[in-house]
PDB file of C-alpha atoms and ligand atoms in Angstrom:
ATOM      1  CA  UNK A   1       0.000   0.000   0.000  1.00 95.00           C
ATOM      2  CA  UNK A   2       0.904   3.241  -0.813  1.00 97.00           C
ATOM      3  CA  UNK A   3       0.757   6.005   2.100  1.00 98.00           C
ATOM      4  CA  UNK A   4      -1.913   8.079   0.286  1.00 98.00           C
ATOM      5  CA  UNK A   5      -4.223   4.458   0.634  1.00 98.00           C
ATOM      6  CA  UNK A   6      -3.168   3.971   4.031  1.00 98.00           C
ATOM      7  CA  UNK A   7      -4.453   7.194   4.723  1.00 98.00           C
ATOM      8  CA  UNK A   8      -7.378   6.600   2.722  1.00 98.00           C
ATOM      9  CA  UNK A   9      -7.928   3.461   4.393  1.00 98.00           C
ATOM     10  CA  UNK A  10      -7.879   5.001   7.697  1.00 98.00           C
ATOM     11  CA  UNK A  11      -9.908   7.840   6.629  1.00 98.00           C
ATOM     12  CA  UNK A  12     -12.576   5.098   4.955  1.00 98.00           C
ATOM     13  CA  UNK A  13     -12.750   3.292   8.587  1.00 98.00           C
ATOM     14  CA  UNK A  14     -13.266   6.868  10.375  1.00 98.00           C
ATOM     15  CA  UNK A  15     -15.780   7.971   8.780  1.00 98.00           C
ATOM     16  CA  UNK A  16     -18.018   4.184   9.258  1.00 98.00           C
ATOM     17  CA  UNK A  17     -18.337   6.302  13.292  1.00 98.00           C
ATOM     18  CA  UNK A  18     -20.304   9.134  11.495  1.00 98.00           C
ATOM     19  CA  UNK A  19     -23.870   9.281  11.815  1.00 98.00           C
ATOM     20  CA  UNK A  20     -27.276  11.213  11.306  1.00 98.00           C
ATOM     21  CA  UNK A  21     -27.885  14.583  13.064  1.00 98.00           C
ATOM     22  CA  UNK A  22     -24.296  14.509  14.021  1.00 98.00           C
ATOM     23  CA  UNK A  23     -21.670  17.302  14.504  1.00 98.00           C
ATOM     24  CA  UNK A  24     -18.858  16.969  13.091  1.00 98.00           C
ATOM     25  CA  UNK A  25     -15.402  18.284  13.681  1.00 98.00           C
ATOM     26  CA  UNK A  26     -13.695  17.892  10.266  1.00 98.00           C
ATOM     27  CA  UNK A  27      -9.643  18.292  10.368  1.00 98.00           C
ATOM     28  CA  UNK A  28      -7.045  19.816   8.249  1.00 98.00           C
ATOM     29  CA  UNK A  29      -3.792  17.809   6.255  1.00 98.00           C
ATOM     30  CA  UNK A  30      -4.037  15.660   3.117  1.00 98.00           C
ATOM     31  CA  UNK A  31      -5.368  12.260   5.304  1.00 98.00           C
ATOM     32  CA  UNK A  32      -8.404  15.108   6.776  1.00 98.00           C
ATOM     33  CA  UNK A  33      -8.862  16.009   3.459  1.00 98.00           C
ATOM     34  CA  UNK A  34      -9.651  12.563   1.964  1.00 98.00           C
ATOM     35  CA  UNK A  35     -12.052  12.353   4.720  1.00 98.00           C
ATOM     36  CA  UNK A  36     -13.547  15.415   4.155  1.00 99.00           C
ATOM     37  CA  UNK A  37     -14.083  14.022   0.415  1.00 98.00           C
ATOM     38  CA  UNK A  38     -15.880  10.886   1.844  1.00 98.00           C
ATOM     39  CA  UNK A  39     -18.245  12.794   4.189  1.00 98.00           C
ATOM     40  CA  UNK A  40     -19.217  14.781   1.419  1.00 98.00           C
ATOM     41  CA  UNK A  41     -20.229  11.818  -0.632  1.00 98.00           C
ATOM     42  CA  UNK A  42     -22.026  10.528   2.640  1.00 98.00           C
ATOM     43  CA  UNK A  43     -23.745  13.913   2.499  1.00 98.00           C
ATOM     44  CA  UNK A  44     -24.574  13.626  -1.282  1.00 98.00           C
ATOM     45  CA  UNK A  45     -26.544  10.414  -0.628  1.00 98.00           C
ATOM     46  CA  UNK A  46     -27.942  11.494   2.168  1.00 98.00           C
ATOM     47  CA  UNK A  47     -26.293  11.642   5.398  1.00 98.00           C
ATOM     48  CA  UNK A  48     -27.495  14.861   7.182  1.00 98.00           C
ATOM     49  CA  UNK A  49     -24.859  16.036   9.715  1.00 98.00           C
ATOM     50  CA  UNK A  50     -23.463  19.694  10.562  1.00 98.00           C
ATOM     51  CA  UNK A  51     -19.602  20.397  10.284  1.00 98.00           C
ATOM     52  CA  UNK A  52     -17.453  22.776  12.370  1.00 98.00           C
ATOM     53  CA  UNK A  53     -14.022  22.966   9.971  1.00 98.00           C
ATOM     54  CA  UNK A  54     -10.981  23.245  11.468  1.00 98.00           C
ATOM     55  CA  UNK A  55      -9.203  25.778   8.858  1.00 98.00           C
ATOM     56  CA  UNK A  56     -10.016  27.957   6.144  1.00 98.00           C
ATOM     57  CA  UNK A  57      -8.844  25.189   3.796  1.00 98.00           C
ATOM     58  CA  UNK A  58     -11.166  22.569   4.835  1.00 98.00           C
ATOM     59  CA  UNK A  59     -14.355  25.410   5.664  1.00 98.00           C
ATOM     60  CA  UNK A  60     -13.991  25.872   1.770  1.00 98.00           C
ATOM     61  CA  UNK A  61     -13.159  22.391   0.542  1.00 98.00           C
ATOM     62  CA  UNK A  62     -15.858  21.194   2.274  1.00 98.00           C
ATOM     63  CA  UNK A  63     -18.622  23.903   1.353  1.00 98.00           C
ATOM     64  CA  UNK A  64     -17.427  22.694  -2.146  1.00 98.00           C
ATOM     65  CA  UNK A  65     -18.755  19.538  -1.416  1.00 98.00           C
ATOM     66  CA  UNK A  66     -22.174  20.362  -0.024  1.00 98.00           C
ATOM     67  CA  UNK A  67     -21.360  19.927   3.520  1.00 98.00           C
ATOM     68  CA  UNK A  68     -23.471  22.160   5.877  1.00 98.00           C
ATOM     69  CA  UNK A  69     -20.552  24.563   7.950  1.00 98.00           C
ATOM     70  CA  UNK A  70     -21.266  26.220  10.759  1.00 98.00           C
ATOM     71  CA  UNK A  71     -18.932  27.851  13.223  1.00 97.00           C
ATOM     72  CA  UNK A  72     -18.439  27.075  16.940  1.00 96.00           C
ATOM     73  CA  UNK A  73     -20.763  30.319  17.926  1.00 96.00           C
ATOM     74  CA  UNK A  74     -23.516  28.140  16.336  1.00 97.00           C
ATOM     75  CA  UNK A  75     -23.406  24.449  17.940  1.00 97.00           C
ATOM     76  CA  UNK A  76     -23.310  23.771  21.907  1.00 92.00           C
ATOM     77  CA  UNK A  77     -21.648  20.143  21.066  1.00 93.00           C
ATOM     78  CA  UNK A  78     -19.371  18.920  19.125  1.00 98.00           C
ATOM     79  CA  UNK A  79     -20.406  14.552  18.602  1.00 98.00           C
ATOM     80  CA  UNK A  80     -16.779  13.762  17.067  1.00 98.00           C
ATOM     81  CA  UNK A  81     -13.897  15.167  15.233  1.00 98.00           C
ATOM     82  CA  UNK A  82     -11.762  13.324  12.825  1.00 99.00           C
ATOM     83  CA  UNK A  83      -8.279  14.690  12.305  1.00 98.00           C
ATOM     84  CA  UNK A  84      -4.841  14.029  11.622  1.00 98.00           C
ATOM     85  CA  UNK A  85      -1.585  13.913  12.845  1.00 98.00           C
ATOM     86  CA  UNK A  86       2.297  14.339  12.112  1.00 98.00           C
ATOM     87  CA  UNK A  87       3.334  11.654  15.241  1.00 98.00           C
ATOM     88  CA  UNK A  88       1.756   9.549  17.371  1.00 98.00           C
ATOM     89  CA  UNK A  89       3.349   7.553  20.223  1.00 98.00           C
ATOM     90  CA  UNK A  90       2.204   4.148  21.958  1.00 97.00           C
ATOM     91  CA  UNK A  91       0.521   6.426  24.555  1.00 98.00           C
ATOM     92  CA  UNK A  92      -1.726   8.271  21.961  1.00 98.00           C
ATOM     93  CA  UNK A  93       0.012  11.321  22.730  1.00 98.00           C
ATOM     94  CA  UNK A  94       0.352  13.406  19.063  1.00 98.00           C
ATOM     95  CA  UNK A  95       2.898  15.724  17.256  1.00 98.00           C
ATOM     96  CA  UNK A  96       0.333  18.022  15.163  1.00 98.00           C
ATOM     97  CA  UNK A  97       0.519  21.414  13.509  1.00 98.00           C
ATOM     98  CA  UNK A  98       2.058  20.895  10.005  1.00 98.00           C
ATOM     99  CA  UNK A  99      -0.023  22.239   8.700  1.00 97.00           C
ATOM    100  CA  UNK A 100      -0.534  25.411  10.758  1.00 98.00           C
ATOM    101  CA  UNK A 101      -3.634  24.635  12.020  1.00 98.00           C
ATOM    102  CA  UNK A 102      -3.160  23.269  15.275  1.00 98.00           C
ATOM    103  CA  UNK A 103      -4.636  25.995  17.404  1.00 98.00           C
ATOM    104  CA  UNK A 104      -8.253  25.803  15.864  1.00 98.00           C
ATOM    105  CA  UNK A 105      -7.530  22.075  15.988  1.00 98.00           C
ATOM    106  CA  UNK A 106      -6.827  21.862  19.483  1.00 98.00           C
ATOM    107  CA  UNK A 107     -10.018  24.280  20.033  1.00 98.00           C
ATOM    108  CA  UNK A 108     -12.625  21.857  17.908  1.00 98.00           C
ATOM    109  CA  UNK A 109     -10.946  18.711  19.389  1.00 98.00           C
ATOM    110  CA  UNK A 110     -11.079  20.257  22.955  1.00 98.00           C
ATOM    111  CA  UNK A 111     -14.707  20.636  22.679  1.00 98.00           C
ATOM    112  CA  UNK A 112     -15.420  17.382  20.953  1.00 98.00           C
ATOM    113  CA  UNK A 113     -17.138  13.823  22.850  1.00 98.00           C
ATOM    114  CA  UNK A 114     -14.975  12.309  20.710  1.00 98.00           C
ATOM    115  CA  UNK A 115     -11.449  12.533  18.502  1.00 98.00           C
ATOM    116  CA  UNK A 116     -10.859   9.917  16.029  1.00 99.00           C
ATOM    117  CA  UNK A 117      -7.081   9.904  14.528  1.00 99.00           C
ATOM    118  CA  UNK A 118      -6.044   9.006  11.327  1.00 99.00           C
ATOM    119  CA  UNK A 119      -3.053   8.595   9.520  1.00 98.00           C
ATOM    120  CA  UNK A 120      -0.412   6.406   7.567  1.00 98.00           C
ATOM    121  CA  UNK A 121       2.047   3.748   9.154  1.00 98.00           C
ATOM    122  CA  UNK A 122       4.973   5.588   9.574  1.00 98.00           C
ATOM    123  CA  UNK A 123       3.031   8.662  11.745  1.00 98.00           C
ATOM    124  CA  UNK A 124       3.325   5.751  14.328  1.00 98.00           C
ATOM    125  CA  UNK A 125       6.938   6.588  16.783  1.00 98.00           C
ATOM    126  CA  UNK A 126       8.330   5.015  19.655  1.00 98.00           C
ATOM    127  CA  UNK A 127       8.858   8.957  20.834  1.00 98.00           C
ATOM    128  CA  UNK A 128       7.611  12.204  19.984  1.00 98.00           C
ATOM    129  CA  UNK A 129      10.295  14.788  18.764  1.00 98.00           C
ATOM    130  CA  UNK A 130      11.834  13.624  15.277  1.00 98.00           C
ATOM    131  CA  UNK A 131       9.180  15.627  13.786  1.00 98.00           C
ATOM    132  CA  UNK A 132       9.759  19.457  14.322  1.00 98.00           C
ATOM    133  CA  UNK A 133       7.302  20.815  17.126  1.00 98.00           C
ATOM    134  CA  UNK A 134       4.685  23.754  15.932  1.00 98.00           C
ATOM    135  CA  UNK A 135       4.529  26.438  18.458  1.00 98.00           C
ATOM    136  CA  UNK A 136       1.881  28.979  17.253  1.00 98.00           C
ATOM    137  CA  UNK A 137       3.479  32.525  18.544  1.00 98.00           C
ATOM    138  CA  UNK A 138       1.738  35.626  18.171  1.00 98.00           C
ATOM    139  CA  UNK A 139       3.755  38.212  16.116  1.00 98.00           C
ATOM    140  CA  UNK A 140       4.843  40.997  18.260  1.00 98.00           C
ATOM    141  CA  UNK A 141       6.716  37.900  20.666  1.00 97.00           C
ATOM    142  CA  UNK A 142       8.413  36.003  17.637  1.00 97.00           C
ATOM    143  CA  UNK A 143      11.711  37.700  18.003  1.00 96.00           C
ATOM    144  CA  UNK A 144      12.111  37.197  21.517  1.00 97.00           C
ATOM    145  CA  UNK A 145      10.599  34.049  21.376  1.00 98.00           C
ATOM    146  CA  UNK A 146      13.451  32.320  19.565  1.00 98.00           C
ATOM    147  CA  UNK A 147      15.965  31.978  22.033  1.00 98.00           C
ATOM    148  CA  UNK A 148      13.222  30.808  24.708  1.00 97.00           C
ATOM    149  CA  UNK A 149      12.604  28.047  22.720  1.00 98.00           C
ATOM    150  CA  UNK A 150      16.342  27.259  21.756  1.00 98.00           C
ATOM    151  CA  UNK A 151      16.461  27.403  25.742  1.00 98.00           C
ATOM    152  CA  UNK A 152      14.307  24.729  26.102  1.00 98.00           C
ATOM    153  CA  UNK A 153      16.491  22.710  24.260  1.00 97.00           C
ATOM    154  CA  UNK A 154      15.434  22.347  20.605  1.00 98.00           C
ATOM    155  CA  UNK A 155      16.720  24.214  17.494  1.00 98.00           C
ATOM    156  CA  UNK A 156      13.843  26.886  16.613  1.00 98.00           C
ATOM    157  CA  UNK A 157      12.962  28.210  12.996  1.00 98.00           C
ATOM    158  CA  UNK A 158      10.452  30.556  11.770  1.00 98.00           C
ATOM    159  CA  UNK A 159       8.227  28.746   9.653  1.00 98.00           C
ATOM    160  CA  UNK A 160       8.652  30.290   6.051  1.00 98.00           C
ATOM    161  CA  UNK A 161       6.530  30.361   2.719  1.00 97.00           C
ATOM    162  CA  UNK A 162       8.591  30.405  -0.094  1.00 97.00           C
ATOM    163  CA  UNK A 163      10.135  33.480   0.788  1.00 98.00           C
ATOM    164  CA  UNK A 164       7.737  35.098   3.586  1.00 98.00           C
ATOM    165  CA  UNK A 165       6.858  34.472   6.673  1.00 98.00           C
ATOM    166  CA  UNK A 166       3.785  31.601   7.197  1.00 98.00           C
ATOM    167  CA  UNK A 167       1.057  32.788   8.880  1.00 98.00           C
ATOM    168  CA  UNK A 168      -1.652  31.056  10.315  1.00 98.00           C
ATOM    169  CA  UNK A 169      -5.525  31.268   9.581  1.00 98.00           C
ATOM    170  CA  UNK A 170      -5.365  33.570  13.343  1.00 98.00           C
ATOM    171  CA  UNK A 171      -2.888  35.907  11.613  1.00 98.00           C
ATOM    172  CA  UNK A 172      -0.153  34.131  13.837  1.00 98.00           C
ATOM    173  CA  UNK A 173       4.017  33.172  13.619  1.00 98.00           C
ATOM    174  CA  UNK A 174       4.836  29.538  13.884  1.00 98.00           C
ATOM    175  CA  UNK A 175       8.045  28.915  15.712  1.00 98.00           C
ATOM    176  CA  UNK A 176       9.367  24.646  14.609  1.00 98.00           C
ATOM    177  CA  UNK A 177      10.905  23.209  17.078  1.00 98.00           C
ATOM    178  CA  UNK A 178      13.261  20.563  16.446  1.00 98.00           C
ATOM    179  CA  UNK A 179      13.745  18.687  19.670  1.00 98.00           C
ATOM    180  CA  UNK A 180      14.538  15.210  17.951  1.00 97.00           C
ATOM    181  CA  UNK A 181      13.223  13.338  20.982  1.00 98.00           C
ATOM    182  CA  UNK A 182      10.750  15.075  23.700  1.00 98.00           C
ATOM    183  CA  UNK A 183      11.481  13.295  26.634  1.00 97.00           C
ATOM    184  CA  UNK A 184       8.490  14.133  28.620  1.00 98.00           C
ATOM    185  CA  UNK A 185       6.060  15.491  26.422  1.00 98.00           C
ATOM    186  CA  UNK A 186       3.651  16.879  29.400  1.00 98.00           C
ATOM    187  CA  UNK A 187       5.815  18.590  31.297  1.00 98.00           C
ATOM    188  CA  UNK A 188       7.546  20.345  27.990  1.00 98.00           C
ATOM    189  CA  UNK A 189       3.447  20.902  26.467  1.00 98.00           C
ATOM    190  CA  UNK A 190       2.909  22.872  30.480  1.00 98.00           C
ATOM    191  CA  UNK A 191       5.737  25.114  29.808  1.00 98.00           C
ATOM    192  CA  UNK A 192       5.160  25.794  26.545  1.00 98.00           C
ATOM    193  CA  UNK A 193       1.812  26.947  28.210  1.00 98.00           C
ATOM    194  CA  UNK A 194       3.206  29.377  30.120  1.00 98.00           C
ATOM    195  CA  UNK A 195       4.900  30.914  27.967  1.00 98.00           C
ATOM    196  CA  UNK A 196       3.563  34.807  27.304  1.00 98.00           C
ATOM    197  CA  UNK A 197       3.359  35.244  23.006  1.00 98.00           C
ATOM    198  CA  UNK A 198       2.677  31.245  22.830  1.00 98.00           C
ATOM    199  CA  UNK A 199      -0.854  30.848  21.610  1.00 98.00           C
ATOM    200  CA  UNK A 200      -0.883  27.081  21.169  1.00 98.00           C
ATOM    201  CA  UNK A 201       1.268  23.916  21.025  1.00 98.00           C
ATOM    202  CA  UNK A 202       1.346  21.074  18.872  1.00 98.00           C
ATOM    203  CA  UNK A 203       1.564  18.470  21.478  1.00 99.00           C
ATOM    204  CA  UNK A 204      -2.083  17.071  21.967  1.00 98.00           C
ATOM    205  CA  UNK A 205      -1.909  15.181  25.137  1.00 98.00           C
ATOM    206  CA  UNK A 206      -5.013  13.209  26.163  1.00 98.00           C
ATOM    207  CA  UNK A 207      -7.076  13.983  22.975  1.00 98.00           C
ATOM    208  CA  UNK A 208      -6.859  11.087  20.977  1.00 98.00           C
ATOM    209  CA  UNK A 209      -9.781   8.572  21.744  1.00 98.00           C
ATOM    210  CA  UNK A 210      -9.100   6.576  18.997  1.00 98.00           C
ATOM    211  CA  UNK A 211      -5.671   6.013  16.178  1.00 98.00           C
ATOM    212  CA  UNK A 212      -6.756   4.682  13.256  1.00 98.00           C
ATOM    213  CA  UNK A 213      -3.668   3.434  11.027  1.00 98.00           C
ATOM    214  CA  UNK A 214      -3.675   2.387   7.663  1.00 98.00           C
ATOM    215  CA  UNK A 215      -0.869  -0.219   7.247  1.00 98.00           C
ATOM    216  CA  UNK A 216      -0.300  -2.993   4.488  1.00 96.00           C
ATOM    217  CA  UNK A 217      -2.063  -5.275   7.107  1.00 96.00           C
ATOM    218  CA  UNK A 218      -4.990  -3.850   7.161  1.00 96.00           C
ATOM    219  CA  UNK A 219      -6.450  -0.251   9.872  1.00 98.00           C
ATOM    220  CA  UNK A 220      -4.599  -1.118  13.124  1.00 98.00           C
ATOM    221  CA  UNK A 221      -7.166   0.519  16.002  1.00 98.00           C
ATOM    222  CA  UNK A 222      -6.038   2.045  18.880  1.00 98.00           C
ATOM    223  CA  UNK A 223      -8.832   3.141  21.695  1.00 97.00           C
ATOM    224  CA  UNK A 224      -7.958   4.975  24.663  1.00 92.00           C
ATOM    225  CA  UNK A 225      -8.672   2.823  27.906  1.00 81.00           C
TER     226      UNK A 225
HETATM  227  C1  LIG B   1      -2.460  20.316  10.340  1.00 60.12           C
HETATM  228  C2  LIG B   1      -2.248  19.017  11.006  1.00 60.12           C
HETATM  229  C3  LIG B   1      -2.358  17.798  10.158  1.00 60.12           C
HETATM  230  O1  LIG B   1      -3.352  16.979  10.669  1.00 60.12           O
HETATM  231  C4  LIG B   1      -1.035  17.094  10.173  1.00 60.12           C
HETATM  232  O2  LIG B   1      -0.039  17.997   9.726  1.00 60.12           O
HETATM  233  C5  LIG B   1      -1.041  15.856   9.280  1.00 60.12           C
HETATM  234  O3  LIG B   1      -1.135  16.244   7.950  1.00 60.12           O
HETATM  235  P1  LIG B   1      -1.139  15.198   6.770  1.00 60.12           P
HETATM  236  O4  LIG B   1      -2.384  14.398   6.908  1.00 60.12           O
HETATM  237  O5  LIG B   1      -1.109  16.035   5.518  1.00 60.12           O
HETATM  238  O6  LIG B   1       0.102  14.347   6.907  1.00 60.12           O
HETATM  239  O7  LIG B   1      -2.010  18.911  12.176  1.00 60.12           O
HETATM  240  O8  LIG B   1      -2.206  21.373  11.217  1.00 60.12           O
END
């Protein structure tokens, strides 16, 4: 299998937990966006849910599709959100953010019953860390946020596009932390908390109800105890 079916595999088995009258959290990424593409055929013959998107990119891609969006103002519950990730560890703790939308992520999946992961074999890691760490910084701090973050022991790098600066569907900096390994991924996700000019983190610690990973062997399930 290539990745793109192993996320599409993953993405296939997700979307089986959707039903009726549900709200839907839909992620951002290439394996959110083939699940995006599947709810909107659900929705085409017939399903009837509501979506809360979790980026500009997917609010569009899935209006595209025919996919009722609202925005969190207008729902009081959010039934499940499907999303992906950049690493995920045996504990179900995840790397996310690559795609700059981590802090509207975090929000949807914070106020979700449920978060169902998905993503291709090798997103699976003994230890967080070999994929840089997305620290959403608000744009005044950036400057003087560098050497905090070298400080806590990674090598930090304005995220660039092309030429210019990326910013984030909040108007925000994102500082990529390469740490290589996080040895204790709570206690570095509390500091980064702390941090005045930090607006979010990409370490998503206790949010993952359930992995879903598309391998050659099949979706491998992993459900929080
Ligand atoms: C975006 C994310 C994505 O879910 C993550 O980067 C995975 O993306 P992809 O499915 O394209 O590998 O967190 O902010």
């Amino acid at each position: 299998m290539t990745e793109d079916e192993q996320k599409l595999a993953a993405a296939k088995e997700a979307v089986t937990h959707i039903t009726d009258g549900m709200v839907v959290g839909l992620g951002t990424g290439s394996t959110a966006a083939k699940m995006v593409d599947l709810v909107g055929e659900k929705v085409k013959n017939g399903l009837d849910i509501i979506a809360v998107p979790t980026s500009e990119a997917t609010a569009s891609q899935a209006k595209k599709l025919g996919i009722k969006v609202v925005g969190l103002d207008e729902v009081s519950v959010i039934d499940l959100t499907i999303d992906g990730t950049d690493e995920v560890d045996p504990q179900m703790r995840l790397i996310k953010g690559g795609g700059g939308a981590h802090l509207r992520e975090k929000i949807v999946a914070s106020l979700s019953d449920k978060m169902i992961v998905i993503a291709e074999n090798k997103k699976m890691v003994e230890k967080l860390g070999k994929f840089k760490l997305p620290v959403e910084v608000i744009p005044f701090a950036s400057g003087a946020l560098l050497p905090k973050m070298e400080a806590l022991g990674c090598q930090p790098s304005l995220r660039m596009q092309g030429d210019k600066l990326f910013y984030t569907d909040e108007n925000n900096l994102i500082i990529d932390c390469a740490f290589e390994q996080i040895e204790d991924p709570e206690e570095l996700a509390l500091t980064l908390s702390t941090i005045p000019g930090v607006v979010e983190h990409g370490l998503f610690i206790d949010y993952a109800d359930l992995v879903l990973i598309g391998t050659d062997e099949g979706v491998k399930q992993f459900e929080r105890s």
